[in-house]
Amino acid sequence: MNRWIAFALSAALLASTANAAAETATLPGWLAGAWHMEKSGEWTEERWSPPRAGQMIGTSRTGKGDMLGSWELLRIEMDAKGAIALLAAPGGKPPTRFDRTSSSPTGIVFANPAHDYPQKIGYRLEGKRLVAEISKMDGSQAMRWTYERTRF
């Protein structure tokens, strides 16, 4: 009987370890697609490719009317050990790395405490909407965007 308990506990531990590894190695495929928001003539768009070859490529741009305010190139990638990071390059500057700190089937948070601002970047699905938020590590200076899915 004790042998069966030991076997069951070993199997549960292996399954738990496999689930943790699978969770670590999952890119946020739910983020893929085109997203936009517009209010009073000001607009923001984000587009994300589906996961492939260990990465997702994203773009973001904001503006008002026909005027571009800012743009950014983004990349979410997984390294050989399964660690996931967001690399953000606003306006063509060199990319800044933000490591994944948490994720779920509908949300992901990245952080870089050494960066001036933002230090935290998060994405989460709320129903059919995508919420993006940036802030300092303590949650201060938070900015939030709520996007609707759109076509490319």
Short mmCIF file of C-alpha atoms in Angstrom, two decimals:
data_model
loop_
_atom_site.label_atom_id
_atom_site.label_comp_id
_atom_site.label_asym_id
_atom_site.label_seq_id
_atom_site.Cartn_x
_atom_site.Cartn_y
_atom_site.Cartn_z
CA MET A 1 0.00 0.00 0.00
CA ASN A 2 2.80 2.45 0.87
CA ARG A 3 4.36 1.77 -2.53
CA TRP A 4 1.14 2.94 -4.24
CA ILE A 5 1.02 6.12 -2.15
CA ALA A 6 4.65 6.86 -3.01
CA PHE A 7 3.86 6.19 -6.70
CA ALA A 8 0.80 8.48 -6.59
CA LEU A 9 2.76 11.26 -4.89
CA SER A 10 5.59 10.91 -7.42
CA ALA A 11 3.12 11.05 -10.30
CA ALA A 12 1.46 14.15 -8.82
CA LEU A 13 4.84 15.85 -8.37
CA LEU A 14 5.84 15.07 -11.96
CA ALA A 15 2.50 16.37 -13.27
CA SER A 16 2.88 19.53 -11.19
CA THR A 17 6.41 20.08 -12.50
CA ALA A 18 5.27 19.47 -16.08
CA ASN A 19 2.37 21.92 -15.63
CA ALA A 20 4.73 24.58 -14.22
CA ALA A 21 7.12 24.08 -17.13
CA ALA A 22 4.28 24.26 -19.66
CA GLU A 23 2.98 27.46 -18.03
CA THR A 24 6.46 28.98 -18.12
CA ALA A 25 6.90 28.11 -21.77
CA THR A 26 3.59 29.51 -23.04
CA LEU A 27 3.56 32.68 -25.10
CA PRO A 28 0.34 34.74 -24.80
CA GLY A 29 -1.33 33.64 -28.03
CA TRP A 30 -4.58 35.27 -26.88
CA LEU A 31 -2.86 38.64 -27.46
CA ALA A 32 -2.50 38.01 -31.22
CA GLY A 33 -4.47 40.27 -33.53
CA ALA A 34 -5.24 43.92 -34.08
CA TRP A 35 -6.51 46.12 -31.24
CA HIS A 36 -7.61 49.77 -31.19
CA MET A 37 -9.16 52.45 -29.04
CA GLU A 38 -10.31 55.93 -29.96
CA LYS A 39 -11.68 58.76 -27.86
CA SER A 40 -12.21 62.41 -28.81
CA GLY A 41 -10.13 61.98 -31.97
CA GLU A 42 -7.15 60.47 -30.10
CA TRP A 43 -6.34 56.90 -31.05
CA THR A 44 -4.03 54.05 -30.12
CA GLU A 45 -3.47 50.83 -32.06
CA GLU A 46 -1.59 47.66 -31.18
CA ARG A 47 -1.01 44.67 -33.41
CA TRP A 48 0.49 41.32 -32.39
CA SER A 49 1.50 38.37 -34.52
CA PRO A 50 0.56 34.88 -33.38
CA PRO A 51 3.29 32.94 -31.54
CA ARG A 52 5.75 31.27 -33.88
CA ALA A 53 9.37 30.12 -33.48
CA GLY A 54 9.36 31.25 -29.84
CA GLN A 55 8.31 34.83 -30.37
CA MET A 56 5.51 37.28 -31.07
CA ILE A 57 6.10 40.57 -32.92
CA GLY A 58 4.08 43.66 -32.02
CA THR A 59 3.66 47.26 -33.08
CA SER A 60 1.99 50.17 -31.35
CA ARG A 61 1.18 53.68 -32.51
CA THR A 62 -0.77 56.59 -31.11
CA GLY A 63 -1.99 59.81 -32.57
CA LYS A 64 -4.74 62.36 -32.95
CA GLY A 65 -6.68 62.70 -36.17
CA ASP A 66 -4.19 62.24 -39.00
CA MET A 67 -1.16 63.08 -36.86
CA LEU A 68 1.13 60.37 -35.52
CA GLY A 69 2.16 60.99 -31.92
CA SER A 70 4.41 58.01 -31.18
CA TRP A 71 5.21 54.49 -32.30
CA GLU A 72 6.87 51.43 -30.82
CA LEU A 73 8.23 48.06 -31.92
CA LEU A 74 7.59 45.20 -29.49
CA ARG A 75 8.66 41.60 -29.19
CA ILE A 76 7.66 38.87 -26.77
CA GLU A 77 10.11 36.00 -26.87
CA MET A 78 10.96 32.80 -25.08
CA ASP A 79 14.58 31.82 -24.52
CA ALA A 80 16.01 28.29 -24.59
CA LYS A 81 15.24 27.84 -20.87
CA GLY A 82 11.56 28.82 -21.32
CA ALA A 83 11.86 32.30 -19.79
CA ILE A 84 9.58 34.84 -21.46
CA ALA A 85 10.38 38.53 -21.88
CA LEU A 86 8.93 41.60 -23.57
CA LEU A 87 11.39 43.80 -25.48
CA ALA A 88 10.06 47.30 -26.12
CA ALA A 89 11.70 49.78 -28.50
CA PRO A 90 9.78 53.09 -28.53
CA GLY A 91 10.41 55.38 -31.50
CA GLY A 92 13.26 53.24 -32.83
CA LYS A 93 15.34 53.39 -29.64
CA PRO A 94 17.26 50.28 -28.54
CA PRO A 95 14.94 47.72 -26.91
CA THR A 96 14.44 47.52 -23.16
CA ARG A 97 13.86 44.09 -21.66
CA PHE A 98 10.98 43.37 -19.27
CA ASP A 99 10.90 39.85 -17.78
CA ARG A 100 7.65 37.97 -17.29
CA THR A 101 6.68 38.02 -13.62
CA SER A 102 3.28 36.33 -13.85
CA SER A 103 0.84 34.94 -16.37
CA SER A 104 -2.50 33.19 -16.66
CA PRO A 105 -4.58 31.97 -19.60
CA THR A 106 -5.82 35.57 -20.10
CA GLY A 107 -3.14 37.82 -18.65
CA ILE A 108 0.59 38.46 -18.52
CA VAL A 109 2.78 40.91 -16.57
CA PHE A 110 6.36 41.92 -17.34
CA ALA A 111 8.71 43.96 -15.14
CA ASN A 112 12.06 45.73 -15.16
CA PRO A 113 12.60 47.44 -11.76
CA ALA A 114 15.83 49.09 -13.02
CA HIS A 115 14.03 50.97 -15.83
CA ASP A 116 12.90 54.55 -15.15
CA TYR A 117 9.36 54.30 -16.56
CA PRO A 118 7.50 52.15 -17.09
CA GLN A 119 8.75 49.44 -14.78
CA LYS A 120 5.73 47.16 -15.15
CA ILE A 121 3.77 46.32 -18.32
CA GLY A 122 0.68 44.16 -18.22
CA TYR A 123 -1.88 42.82 -20.66
CA ARG A 124 -5.13 41.06 -19.82
CA LEU A 125 -8.33 40.09 -21.57
CA GLU A 126 -11.55 41.36 -20.02
CA GLY A 127 -14.31 39.70 -22.02
CA LYS A 128 -13.71 40.75 -25.63
CA ARG A 129 -11.53 43.71 -24.66
CA LEU A 130 -7.77 43.91 -24.17
CA VAL A 131 -6.54 46.01 -21.26
CA ALA A 132 -2.93 47.20 -21.34
CA GLU A 133 -1.40 48.92 -18.31
CA ILE A 134 1.97 50.43 -17.52
CA SER A 135 3.18 51.69 -14.14
CA LYS A 136 6.02 51.90 -11.66
CA MET A 137 6.72 48.71 -9.66
CA ASP A 138 4.50 49.94 -6.80
CA GLY A 139 1.59 50.59 -9.18
CA SER A 140 1.99 54.36 -9.12
CA GLN A 141 1.88 56.49 -12.28
CA ALA A 142 -0.40 53.92 -13.88
CA MET A 143 -1.68 54.44 -17.40
CA ARG A 144 -4.31 52.15 -18.92
CA TRP A 145 -5.63 51.49 -22.42
CA THR A 146 -8.77 49.47 -23.14
CA TYR A 147 -8.79 48.14 -26.69
CA GLU A 148 -11.42 46.60 -28.92
CA ARG A 149 -10.44 43.93 -31.42
CA THR A 150 -10.31 45.23 -35.00
CA ARG A 151 -9.15 44.05 -38.41
CA PHE A 152 -5.65 44.63 -39.72
#
